[in-house]
Amino acid sequence: MSNGLTNDHYDYAIIGMGIGGLTLGALLAQAGKKVIIFERHEVPGGYGHTFRQGRFSFCAELHYVWDCGPGERVYQMLKQLGLEEEVTFHRLDPKGFDRIVAPGIDYTIGSGFERECRRLSGAFPAQAKALDRYYQTIAKIHRQLYLLPIGFTWRTILAHPGRYSHIIRYLKWTLEDLFNKLEFSPELRLILAGQSAIFWAPPRDLSLVVQAGGVGSYDQGAYYPAQSFMHVMKSLRRKIKQSPGCRTMLSTEIVQIEVANGMARSVTTAKGEQFTADRFLFDGDARLSLDLIGAEHFPTAFRRKLEYEYGPSVLSVYLGLENIDLRQYGFGEANLYWHPKVDLNEVYDDQLADRIPDRPYFFCNAPTLRSHDAVLAPPGCEQLVLVAPCRYDFFRKLRDRSEDDYQAAKMQYTKNLIGVLEQEYIPGLSDHIVEQVVGSPLTNEHFVKAPKGNCYSTPLDPKHVNLRRLNYQSPFPNFYYVGASSCLPGFATIIHFACMLYENLTGDHIS
Ligand SMILES: Cc1cc2nc3c(=O)[nH]c(=O)nc-3n(C[C@H](O)[C@H](O)[C@H](O)COP(=O)(O)OP(=O)(O)OC[C@H]3O[C@@H](n4cnc5c(N)ncnc54)[C@H](O)[C@@H]3O)c2cc1C
């Protein structure tokens, strides 16, 4: 090595071991390509990484996922890698996997739009016809989304107006536009938008197309990995690591990507090592590529594309519990979406204001009731994870002012969240807590380099989810984006995108 330049040349250099980077890395390595993959954190997985606290292991930000059944995208990707028997998924109870609670409402969503339509029509008979239209619209958009090829444009869509009729029609709609058209009651709106934590957006803002993609996919199966998300990420990384000529580097931040004559040439690590490759894939937030490459190398129009806003962040509370059986308190495999009010737009206004709500809106589940892998908790112990949307700026300002104020705010928020659980579901919960970890928006920023602690990259509104959205292409023909900011967020969505990009790059086909 001289001047930091290593002698190793790779077919592909991948920056980031989120699910996008790992999927592509594993597929390319399996196809015989020489791959090097870098991750600045000490563990792989990005938002899907697992961290250890005492006798417990918590997955940071993956709770339940879709498309994992035989023949579906995640399964097919694993099969391509020969991992389908090693990495398996447990389907959450199809009769009910998302419990939506608000004053006067306690409804558990299960699989099957027809079944859901029947159940809700029974409870809201005056809106039966409108419910039928709602589910038909959502199902049709969902089906059409899966037909979209990678790198689609208006031209692709307009060339097949029949195939994409509902996407064309509803691309600019919010979920609330559809609710208003169908004149749904406030209670029905809350139930139908009650899975909003998949998007962290209220009906007023949420793209109807995104709602259809998310709830339509969970409708066909909500899954949890049989041996935790750590096993998924480690298996993908191992596939790369064990392939001839490939290398995986943890605790290695890429600080510069060199371009010359319009092509990416090499990457430089924080330690000054430089690696060259034919092609480069970036799994971090796409906007970060401006700094890594140098904004001056990007055409103005593309720079504008990267100047998107960021969506909300979250406060996440991870609890290790002892001497408690959560089933006795009504917990099972289902997620609990708890709302202090019926109006979800107002819930988000309160939650994203510059203060700590007394009774915060949150999403909660018990991973130990989904997977009995000993890595999650020791025998006889349970895990509970609570997540609440919140403002990055609120915590940033506190921390800039004083570390004590920042820590106190985190603790107060946590106390309020646990307070709701104790009042509503688990009296005496605090007495069973043996481990407690609290992640704020600044924690997301620190560990997975998510700017402003954003959960899902951009807000998932029609302003950001449209045909001008970033895709895999960059201005440099051998530099590609993969991950939430270039496609859409979510484990299965990103795997689907990574598989299409793999096919596009190699000409191979994942059957
Ligand atoms: C609160 C919350 C809950 C969620 N729940 C779910 C859920 O239940 N189901 C679901 O499907 N999805 C969920 N998601 C979304 C899902 O976690 C993400 O969309 C997905 O994991 C993002 O994957 P990614 O490939 O975009 O990479 P990321 O997970 O964003 O990882 C990118 C990686 O790149 C690394 N990196 C960045 N820059 C560099 C650099 N310069 N050098 C080296 N490494 C770098 C980062 O450290 C990071 O590890 C949730 C997200 C959040 C925040």
PDB file of N, CA and C in Angstrom, residues 138-222:
ATOM      1  N   ILE A 138     -57.459   0.112  -2.438  1.00  0.00           N
ATOM      2  CA  ILE A 138     -56.160  -0.189  -1.819  1.00  0.00           C
ATOM      3  C   ILE A 138     -55.552  -1.451  -2.457  1.00  0.00           C
ATOM      4  N   ALA A 139     -56.382  -2.469  -2.636  1.00  0.00           N
ATOM      5  CA  ALA A 139     -55.872  -3.744  -3.187  1.00  0.00           C
ATOM      6  C   ALA A 139     -55.341  -3.531  -4.612  1.00  0.00           C
ATOM      7  N   LYS A 140     -56.047  -2.715  -5.373  1.00  0.00           N
ATOM      8  CA  LYS A 140     -55.634  -2.514  -6.773  1.00  0.00           C
ATOM      9  C   LYS A 140     -54.321  -1.718  -6.841  1.00  0.00           C
ATOM     10  N   ILE A 141     -54.219  -0.671  -6.033  1.00  0.00           N
ATOM     11  CA  ILE A 141     -52.954   0.095  -6.039  1.00  0.00           C
ATOM     12  C   ILE A 141     -51.816  -0.839  -5.629  1.00  0.00           C
ATOM     13  N   HIS A 142     -52.063  -1.624  -4.581  1.00  0.00           N
ATOM     14  CA  HIS A 142     -51.035  -2.535  -4.074  1.00  0.00           C
ATOM     15  C   HIS A 142     -50.556  -3.490  -5.167  1.00  0.00           C
ATOM     16  N   ARG A 143     -51.486  -4.063  -5.891  1.00  0.00           N
ATOM     17  CA  ARG A 143     -51.119  -5.007  -6.972  1.00  0.00           C
ATOM     18  C   ARG A 143     -50.288  -4.309  -8.036  1.00  0.00           C
ATOM     19  N   GLN A 144     -50.695  -3.097  -8.385  1.00  0.00           N
ATOM     20  CA  GLN A 144     -50.001  -2.380  -9.467  1.00  0.00           C
ATOM     21  C   GLN A 144     -48.586  -1.952  -9.053  1.00  0.00           C
ATOM     22  N   LEU A 145     -48.409  -1.675  -7.765  1.00  0.00           N
ATOM     23  CA  LEU A 145     -47.067  -1.275  -7.293  1.00  0.00           C
ATOM     24  C   LEU A 145     -46.040  -2.369  -7.565  1.00  0.00           C
ATOM     25  N   TYR A 146     -46.477  -3.614  -7.381  1.00  0.00           N
ATOM     26  CA  TYR A 146     -45.537  -4.728  -7.556  1.00  0.00           C
ATOM     27  C   TYR A 146     -45.166  -4.958  -9.023  1.00  0.00           C
ATOM     28  N   LEU A 147     -45.895  -4.327  -9.933  1.00  0.00           N
ATOM     29  CA  LEU A 147     -45.579  -4.491 -11.359  1.00  0.00           C
ATOM     30  C   LEU A 147     -44.555  -3.471 -11.829  1.00  0.00           C
ATOM     31  N   LEU A 148     -44.286  -2.462 -10.992  1.00  0.00           N
ATOM     32  CA  LEU A 148     -43.367  -1.400 -11.420  1.00  0.00           C
ATOM     33  C   LEU A 148     -41.940  -1.921 -11.533  1.00  0.00           C
ATOM     34  N   PRO A 149     -41.274  -1.660 -12.661  1.00  0.00           N
ATOM     35  CA  PRO A 149     -39.866  -2.065 -12.769  1.00  0.00           C
ATOM     36  C   PRO A 149     -38.971  -1.059 -12.056  1.00  0.00           C
ATOM     37  N   ILE A 150     -37.726  -1.441 -11.814  1.00  0.00           N
ATOM     38  CA  ILE A 150     -36.790  -0.498 -11.198  1.00  0.00           C
ATOM     39  C   ILE A 150     -36.518   0.647 -12.193  1.00  0.00           C
ATOM     40  N   GLY A 151     -36.329   1.837 -11.648  1.00  0.00           N
ATOM     41  CA  GLY A 151     -35.983   2.973 -12.501  1.00  0.00           C
ATOM     42  C   GLY A 151     -37.142   3.462 -13.360  1.00  0.00           C
ATOM     43  N   PHE A 152     -38.387   3.184 -12.915  1.00  0.00           N
ATOM     44  CA  PHE A 152     -39.539   3.586 -13.724  1.00  0.00           C
ATOM     45  C   PHE A 152     -39.648   5.113 -13.808  1.00  0.00           C
ATOM     46  N   THR A 153     -40.264   5.554 -14.884  1.00  0.00           N
ATOM     47  CA  THR A 153     -40.496   6.993 -15.090  1.00  0.00           C
ATOM     48  C   THR A 153     -41.942   7.157 -15.557  1.00  0.00           C
ATOM     49  N   TRP A 154     -42.336   8.389 -15.793  1.00  0.00           N
ATOM     50  CA  TRP A 154     -43.674   8.636 -16.361  1.00  0.00           C
ATOM     51  C   TRP A 154     -43.854   7.858 -17.652  1.00  0.00           C
ATOM     52  N   ARG A 155     -42.754   7.827 -18.432  1.00  0.00           N
ATOM     53  CA  ARG A 155     -42.844   7.158 -19.733  1.00  0.00           C
ATOM     54  C   ARG A 155     -43.225   5.680 -19.552  1.00  0.00           C
ATOM     55  N   THR A 156     -42.550   5.012 -18.573  1.00  0.00           N
ATOM     56  CA  THR A 156     -42.849   3.593 -18.310  1.00  0.00           C
ATOM     57  C   THR A 156     -44.332   3.434 -17.990  1.00  0.00           C
ATOM     58  N   ILE A 157     -44.803   4.343 -17.145  1.00  0.00           N
ATOM     59  CA  ILE A 157     -46.168   4.199 -16.648  1.00  0.00           C
ATOM     60  C   ILE A 157     -47.184   4.519 -17.742  1.00  0.00           C
ATOM     61  N   LEU A 158     -46.894   5.577 -18.487  1.00  0.00           N
ATOM     62  CA  LEU A 158     -47.858   5.975 -19.527  1.00  0.00           C
ATOM     63  C   LEU A 158     -47.865   5.008 -20.710  1.00  0.00           C
ATOM     64  N   ALA A 159     -46.780   4.233 -20.834  1.00  0.00           N
ATOM     65  CA  ALA A 159     -46.754   3.230 -21.904  1.00  0.00           C
ATOM     66  C   ALA A 159     -47.746   2.091 -21.610  1.00  0.00           C
ATOM     67  N   HIS A 160     -48.122   1.956 -20.329  1.00  0.00           N
ATOM     68  CA  HIS A 160     -49.069   0.888 -19.938  1.00  0.00           C
ATOM     69  C   HIS A 160     -50.156   1.484 -19.059  1.00  0.00           C
ATOM     70  N   PRO A 161     -50.983   2.369 -19.614  1.00  0.00           N
ATOM     71  CA  PRO A 161     -51.954   3.076 -18.771  1.00  0.00           C
ATOM     72  C   PRO A 161     -52.930   2.132 -18.060  1.00  0.00           C
ATOM     73  N   GLY A 162     -53.213   0.993 -18.669  1.00  0.00           N
ATOM     74  CA  GLY A 162     -54.139   0.050 -18.035  1.00  0.00           C
ATOM     75  C   GLY A 162     -53.479  -0.623 -16.838  1.00  0.00           C
ATOM     76  N   ARG A 163     -52.239  -1.044 -17.039  1.00  0.00           N
ATOM     77  CA  ARG A 163     -51.536  -1.780 -15.989  1.00  0.00           C
ATOM     78  C   ARG A 163     -51.334  -0.908 -14.729  1.00  0.00           C
ATOM     79  N   TYR A 164     -51.145   0.415 -14.963  1.00  0.00           N
ATOM     80  CA  TYR A 164     -50.862   1.304 -13.823  1.00  0.00           C
ATOM     81  C   TYR A 164     -51.984   2.319 -13.579  1.00  0.00           C
ATOM     82  N   SER A 165     -53.201   1.961 -13.976  1.00  0.00           N
ATOM     83  CA  SER A 165     -54.307   2.939 -13.920  1.00  0.00           C
ATOM     84  C   SER A 165     -54.486   3.565 -12.539  1.00  0.00           C
ATOM     85  N   HIS A 166     -54.420   2.745 -11.495  1.00  0.00           N
ATOM     86  CA  HIS A 166     -54.672   3.273 -10.151  1.00  0.00           C
ATOM     87  C   HIS A 166     -53.491   4.089  -9.624  1.00  0.00           C
ATOM     88  N   ILE A 167     -52.292   3.721 -10.041  1.00  0.00           N
ATOM     89  CA  ILE A 167     -51.129   4.525  -9.623  1.00  0.00           C
ATOM     90  C   ILE A 167     -51.233   5.902 -10.280  1.00  0.00           C
ATOM     91  N   ILE A 168     -51.564   5.931 -11.558  1.00  0.00           N
ATOM     92  CA  ILE A 168     -51.700   7.211 -12.263  1.00  0.00           C
ATOM     93  C   ILE A 168     -52.786   8.046 -11.579  1.00  0.00           C
ATOM     94  N   ARG A 169     -53.897   7.400 -11.283  1.00  0.00           N
ATOM     95  CA  ARG A 169     -55.038   8.147 -10.736  1.00  0.00           C
ATOM     96  C   ARG A 169     -54.785   8.679  -9.336  1.00  0.00           C
ATOM     97  N   TYR A 170     -54.094   7.886  -8.504  1.00  0.00           N
ATOM     98  CA  TYR A 170     -54.036   8.233  -7.079  1.00  0.00           C
ATOM     99  C   TYR A 170     -52.670   8.737  -6.602  1.00  0.00           C
ATOM    100  N   LEU A 171     -51.735   8.912  -7.521  1.00  0.00           N
ATOM    101  CA  LEU A 171     -50.379   9.266  -7.093  1.00  0.00           C
ATOM    102  C   LEU A 171     -50.332  10.548  -6.251  1.00  0.00           C
ATOM    103  N   LYS A 172     -51.216  11.484  -6.537  1.00  0.00           N
ATOM    104  CA  LYS A 172     -51.153  12.752  -5.800  1.00  0.00           C
ATOM    105  C   LYS A 172     -52.089  12.774  -4.597  1.00  0.00           C
ATOM    106  N   TRP A 173     -52.775  11.681  -4.351  1.00  0.00           N
ATOM    107  CA  TRP A 173     -53.759  11.663  -3.257  1.00  0.00           C
ATOM    108  C   TRP A 173     -53.090  11.362  -1.921  1.00  0.00           C
ATOM    109  N   THR A 174     -53.674  11.954  -0.875  1.00  0.00           N
ATOM    110  CA  THR A 174     -53.316  11.515   0.477  1.00  0.00           C
ATOM    111  C   THR A 174     -54.373  10.489   0.911  1.00  0.00           C
ATOM    112  N   LEU A 175     -54.092   9.816   2.009  1.00  0.00           N
ATOM    113  CA  LEU A 175     -55.080   8.876   2.549  1.00  0.00           C
ATOM    114  C   LEU A 175     -56.352   9.641   2.925  1.00  0.00           C
ATOM    115  N   GLU A 176     -56.162  10.856   3.430  1.00  0.00           N
ATOM    116  CA  GLU A 176     -57.331  11.644   3.839  1.00  0.00           C
ATOM    117  C   GLU A 176     -58.212  12.019   2.640  1.00  0.00           C
ATOM    118  N   ASP A 177     -57.591  12.226   1.481  1.00  0.00           N
ATOM    119  CA  ASP A 177     -58.403  12.518   0.287  1.00  0.00           C
ATOM    120  C   ASP A 177     -59.399  11.379   0.052  1.00  0.00           C
ATOM    121  N   LEU A 178     -58.918  10.154   0.214  1.00  0.00           N
ATOM    122  CA  LEU A 178     -59.820   9.009  -0.013  1.00  0.00           C
ATOM    123  C   LEU A 178     -60.866   8.935   1.104  1.00  0.00           C
ATOM    124  N   PHE A 179     -60.422   9.139   2.343  1.00  0.00           N
ATOM    125  CA  PHE A 179     -61.375   9.125   3.473  1.00  0.00           C
ATOM    126  C   PHE A 179     -62.491  10.155   3.237  1.00  0.00           C
ATOM    127  N   ASN A 180     -62.090  11.356   2.790  1.00  0.00           N
ATOM    128  CA  ASN A 180     -63.092  12.413   2.576  1.00  0.00           C
ATOM    129  C   ASN A 180     -64.057  12.027   1.467  1.00  0.00           C
ATOM    130  N   LYS A 181     -63.498  11.485   0.412  1.00  0.00           N
ATOM    131  CA  LYS A 181     -64.348  11.088  -0.721  1.00  0.00           C
ATOM    132  C   LYS A 181     -65.373  10.041  -0.276  1.00  0.00           C
ATOM    133  N   LEU A 182     -64.918   9.127   0.571  1.00  0.00           N
ATOM    134  CA  LEU A 182     -65.809   8.039   0.994  1.00  0.00           C
ATOM    135  C   LEU A 182     -66.635   8.420   2.239  1.00  0.00           C
ATOM    136  N   GLU A 183     -66.393   9.619   2.737  1.00  0.00           N
ATOM    137  CA  GLU A 183     -67.148  10.167   3.884  1.00  0.00           C
ATOM    138  C   GLU A 183     -67.126   9.222   5.085  1.00  0.00           C
ATOM    139  N   PHE A 184     -65.943   8.749   5.415  1.00  0.00           N
ATOM    140  CA  PHE A 184     -65.809   7.858   6.568  1.00  0.00           C
ATOM    141  C   PHE A 184     -65.964   8.618   7.880  1.00  0.00           C
ATOM    142  N   SER A 185     -66.449   7.932   8.884  1.00  0.00           N
ATOM    143  CA  SER A 185     -66.604   8.531  10.221  1.00  0.00           C
ATOM    144  C   SER A 185     -65.217   8.637  10.882  1.00  0.00           C
ATOM    145  N   PRO A 186     -65.083   9.487  11.909  1.00  0.00           N
ATOM    146  CA  PRO A 186     -63.780   9.615  12.586  1.00  0.00           C
ATOM    147  C   PRO A 186     -63.263   8.280  13.118  1.00  0.00           C
ATOM    148  N   GLU A 187     -64.168   7.441  13.643  1.00  0.00           N
ATOM    149  CA  GLU A 187     -63.721   6.157  14.225  1.00  0.00           C
ATOM    150  C   GLU A 187     -63.157   5.236  13.139  1.00  0.00           C
ATOM    151  N   LEU A 188     -63.849   5.194  12.015  1.00  0.00           N
ATOM    152  CA  LEU A 188     -63.397   4.330  10.927  1.00  0.00           C
ATOM    153  C   LEU A 188     -62.049   4.828  10.377  1.00  0.00           C
ATOM    154  N   ARG A 189     -61.910   6.149  10.308  1.00  0.00           N
ATOM    155  CA  ARG A 189     -60.633   6.708   9.832  1.00  0.00           C
ATOM    156  C   ARG A 189     -59.486   6.257  10.736  1.00  0.00           C
ATOM    157  N   LEU A 190     -59.751   6.298  12.046  1.00  0.00           N
ATOM    158  CA  LEU A 190     -58.682   5.922  12.985  1.00  0.00           C
ATOM    159  C   LEU A 190     -58.297   4.454  12.805  1.00  0.00           C
ATOM    160  N   ILE A 191     -59.297   3.607  12.637  1.00  0.00           N
ATOM    161  CA  ILE A 191     -58.993   2.170  12.481  1.00  0.00           C
ATOM    162  C   ILE A 191     -58.214   1.933  11.186  1.00  0.00           C
ATOM    163  N   LEU A 192     -58.701   2.526  10.098  1.00  0.00           N
ATOM    164  CA  LEU A 192     -58.066   2.256   8.792  1.00  0.00           C
ATOM    165  C   LEU A 192     -56.683   2.890   8.670  1.00  0.00           C
ATOM    166  N   ALA A 193     -56.469   3.977   9.427  1.00  0.00           N
ATOM    167  CA  ALA A 193     -55.136   4.622   9.390  1.00  0.00           C
ATOM    168  C   ALA A 193     -54.328   4.222  10.615  1.00  0.00           C
ATOM    169  N   GLY A 194     -54.858   3.293  11.387  1.00  0.00           N
ATOM    170  CA  GLY A 194     -54.265   2.972  12.700  1.00  0.00           C
ATOM    171  C   GLY A 194     -52.895   2.333  12.634  1.00  0.00           C
ATOM    172  N   GLN A 195     -52.502   1.822  11.455  1.00  0.00           N
ATOM    173  CA  GLN A 195     -51.153   1.241  11.339  1.00  0.00           C
ATOM    174  C   GLN A 195     -50.148   2.327  10.947  1.00  0.00           C
ATOM    175  N   SER A 196     -50.467   3.574  11.280  1.00  0.00           N
ATOM    176  CA  SER A 196     -49.669   4.704  10.761  1.00  0.00           C
ATOM    177  C   SER A 196     -48.211   4.674  11.206  1.00  0.00           C
ATOM    178  N   ALA A 197     -47.902   3.886  12.254  1.00  0.00           N
ATOM    179  CA  ALA A 197     -46.496   3.830  12.660  1.00  0.00           C
ATOM    180  C   ALA A 197     -45.631   3.138  11.604  1.00  0.00           C
ATOM    181  N   ILE A 198     -46.265   2.426  10.669  1.00  0.00           N
ATOM    182  CA  ILE A 198     -45.466   1.862   9.565  1.00  0.00           C
ATOM    183  C   ILE A 198     -44.913   3.011   8.723  1.00  0.00           C
ATOM    184  N   PHE A 199     -45.565   4.161   8.821  1.00  0.00           N
ATOM    185  CA  PHE A 199     -45.187   5.292   7.956  1.00  0.00           C
ATOM    186  C   PHE A 199     -44.828   6.542   8.762  1.00  0.00           C
ATOM    187  N   TRP A 200     -45.215   6.591  10.018  1.00  0.00           N
ATOM    188  CA  TRP A 200     -45.096   7.793  10.850  1.00  0.00           C
ATOM    189  C   TRP A 200     -45.645   9.019  10.128  1.00  0.00           C
ATOM    190  N   ALA A 201     -46.867   8.883   9.643  1.00  0.00           N
ATOM    191  CA  ALA A 201     -47.526  10.031   8.999  1.00  0.00           C
ATOM    192  C   ALA A 201     -49.030   9.898   9.217  1.00  0.00           C
ATOM    193  N   PRO A 202     -49.710  10.991   9.526  1.00  0.00           N
ATOM    194  CA  PRO A 202     -51.166  10.946   9.690  1.00  0.00           C
ATOM    195  C   PRO A 202     -51.861  10.989   8.335  1.00  0.00           C
ATOM    196  N   PRO A 203     -53.166  10.680   8.273  1.00  0.00           N
ATOM    197  CA  PRO A 203     -53.878  10.614   6.987  1.00  0.00           C
ATOM    198  C   PRO A 203     -53.758  11.892   6.168  1.00  0.00           C
ATOM    199  N   ARG A 204     -53.737  13.036   6.844  1.00  0.00           N
ATOM    200  CA  ARG A 204     -53.623  14.340   6.172  1.00  0.00           C
ATOM    201  C   ARG A 204     -52.379  14.398   5.266  1.00  0.00           C
ATOM    202  N   ASP A 205     -51.299  13.733   5.686  1.00  0.00           N
ATOM    203  CA  ASP A 205     -50.024  13.817   4.959  1.00  0.00           C
ATOM    204  C   ASP A 205     -49.682  12.556   4.167  1.00  0.00           C
ATOM    205  N   LEU A 206     -50.199  11.425   4.600  1.00  0.00           N
ATOM    206  CA  LEU A 206     -49.707  10.151   4.050  1.00  0.00           C
ATOM    207  C   LEU A 206     -50.135   9.924   2.595  1.00  0.00           C
ATOM    208  N   SER A 207     -49.181   9.597   1.752  1.00  0.00           N
ATOM    209  CA  SER A 207     -49.477   9.254   0.359  1.00  0.00           C
ATOM    210  C   SER A 207     -50.384   8.015   0.344  1.00  0.00           C
ATOM    211  N   LEU A 208     -51.459   8.097  -0.422  1.00  0.00           N
ATOM    212  CA  LEU A 208     -52.386   6.960  -0.515  1.00  0.00           C
ATOM    213  C   LEU A 208     -51.677   5.733  -1.097  1.00  0.00           C
ATOM    214  N   VAL A 209     -50.773   5.983  -2.021  1.00  0.00           N
ATOM    215  CA  VAL A 209     -50.036   4.883  -2.650  1.00  0.00           C
ATOM    216  C   VAL A 209     -49.174   4.158  -1.604  1.00  0.00           C
ATOM    217  N   VAL A 210     -48.579   4.930  -0.701  1.00  0.00           N
ATOM    218  CA  VAL A 210     -47.744   4.313   0.340  1.00  0.00           C
ATOM    219  C   VAL A 210     -48.624   3.521   1.313  1.00  0.00           C
ATOM    220  N   GLN A 211     -49.768   4.092   1.686  1.00  0.00           N
ATOM    221  CA  GLN A 211     -50.692   3.351   2.553  1.00  0.00           C
ATOM    222  C   GLN A 211     -51.051   2.003   1.918  1.00  0.00           C
ATOM    223  N   ALA A 212     -51.360   2.038   0.618  1.00  0.00           N
ATOM    224  CA  ALA A 212     -51.752   0.806  -0.071  1.00  0.00           C
ATOM    225  C   ALA A 212     -50.602  -0.200  -0.085  1.00  0.00           C
ATOM    226  N   GLY A 213     -49.381   0.316  -0.334  1.00  0.00           N
ATOM    227  CA  GLY A 213     -48.215  -0.575  -0.367  1.00  0.00           C
ATOM    228  C   GLY A 213     -48.007  -1.245   0.983  1.00  0.00           C
ATOM    229  N   GLY A 214     -48.087  -0.477   2.058  1.00  0.00           N
ATOM    230  CA  GLY A 214     -47.801  -1.011   3.397  1.00  0.00           C
ATOM    231  C   GLY A 214     -48.889  -1.921   3.924  1.00  0.00           C
ATOM    232  N   VAL A 215     -50.125  -1.425   3.987  1.00  0.00           N
ATOM    233  CA  VAL A 215     -51.167  -2.257   4.591  1.00  0.00           C
ATOM    234  C   VAL A 215     -51.520  -3.427   3.668  1.00  0.00           C
ATOM    235  N   GLY A 216     -51.386  -3.211   2.349  1.00  0.00           N
ATOM    236  CA  GLY A 216     -51.657  -4.300   1.410  1.00  0.00           C
ATOM    237  C   GLY A 216     -50.660  -5.434   1.590  1.00  0.00           C
ATOM    238  N   SER A 217     -49.406  -5.083   1.878  1.00  0.00           N
ATOM    239  CA  SER A 217     -48.386  -6.126   2.035  1.00  0.00           C
ATOM    240  C   SER A 217     -48.540  -6.856   3.368  1.00  0.00           C
ATOM    241  N   TYR A 218     -48.767  -6.122   4.460  1.00  0.00           N
ATOM    242  CA  TYR A 218     -48.979  -6.802   5.756  1.00  0.00           C
ATOM    243  C   TYR A 218     -50.234  -7.673   5.699  1.00  0.00           C
ATOM    244  N   ASP A 219     -51.218  -7.227   4.917  1.00  0.00           N
ATOM    245  CA  ASP A 219     -52.451  -8.015   4.797  1.00  0.00           C
ATOM    246  C   ASP A 219     -52.136  -9.431   4.316  1.00  0.00           C
ATOM    247  N   GLN A 220     -51.109  -9.546   3.465  1.00  0.00           N
ATOM    248  CA  GLN A 220     -50.788 -10.866   2.905  1.00  0.00           C
ATOM    249  C   GLN A 220     -49.839 -11.666   3.791  1.00  0.00           C
ATOM    250  N   GLY A 221     -49.488 -11.119   4.925  1.00  0.00           N
ATOM    251  CA  GLY A 221     -48.640 -11.858   5.856  1.00  0.00           C
ATOM    252  C   GLY A 221     -47.680 -10.943   6.592  1.00  0.00           C
ATOM    253  N   ALA A 222     -47.777 -10.959   7.918  1.00  0.00           N
ATOM    254  CA  ALA A 222     -46.848 -10.198   8.761  1.00  0.00           C
ATOM    255  C   ALA A 222     -45.932 -11.225   9.424  1.00  0.00           C
TER     256      ALA A 222
END
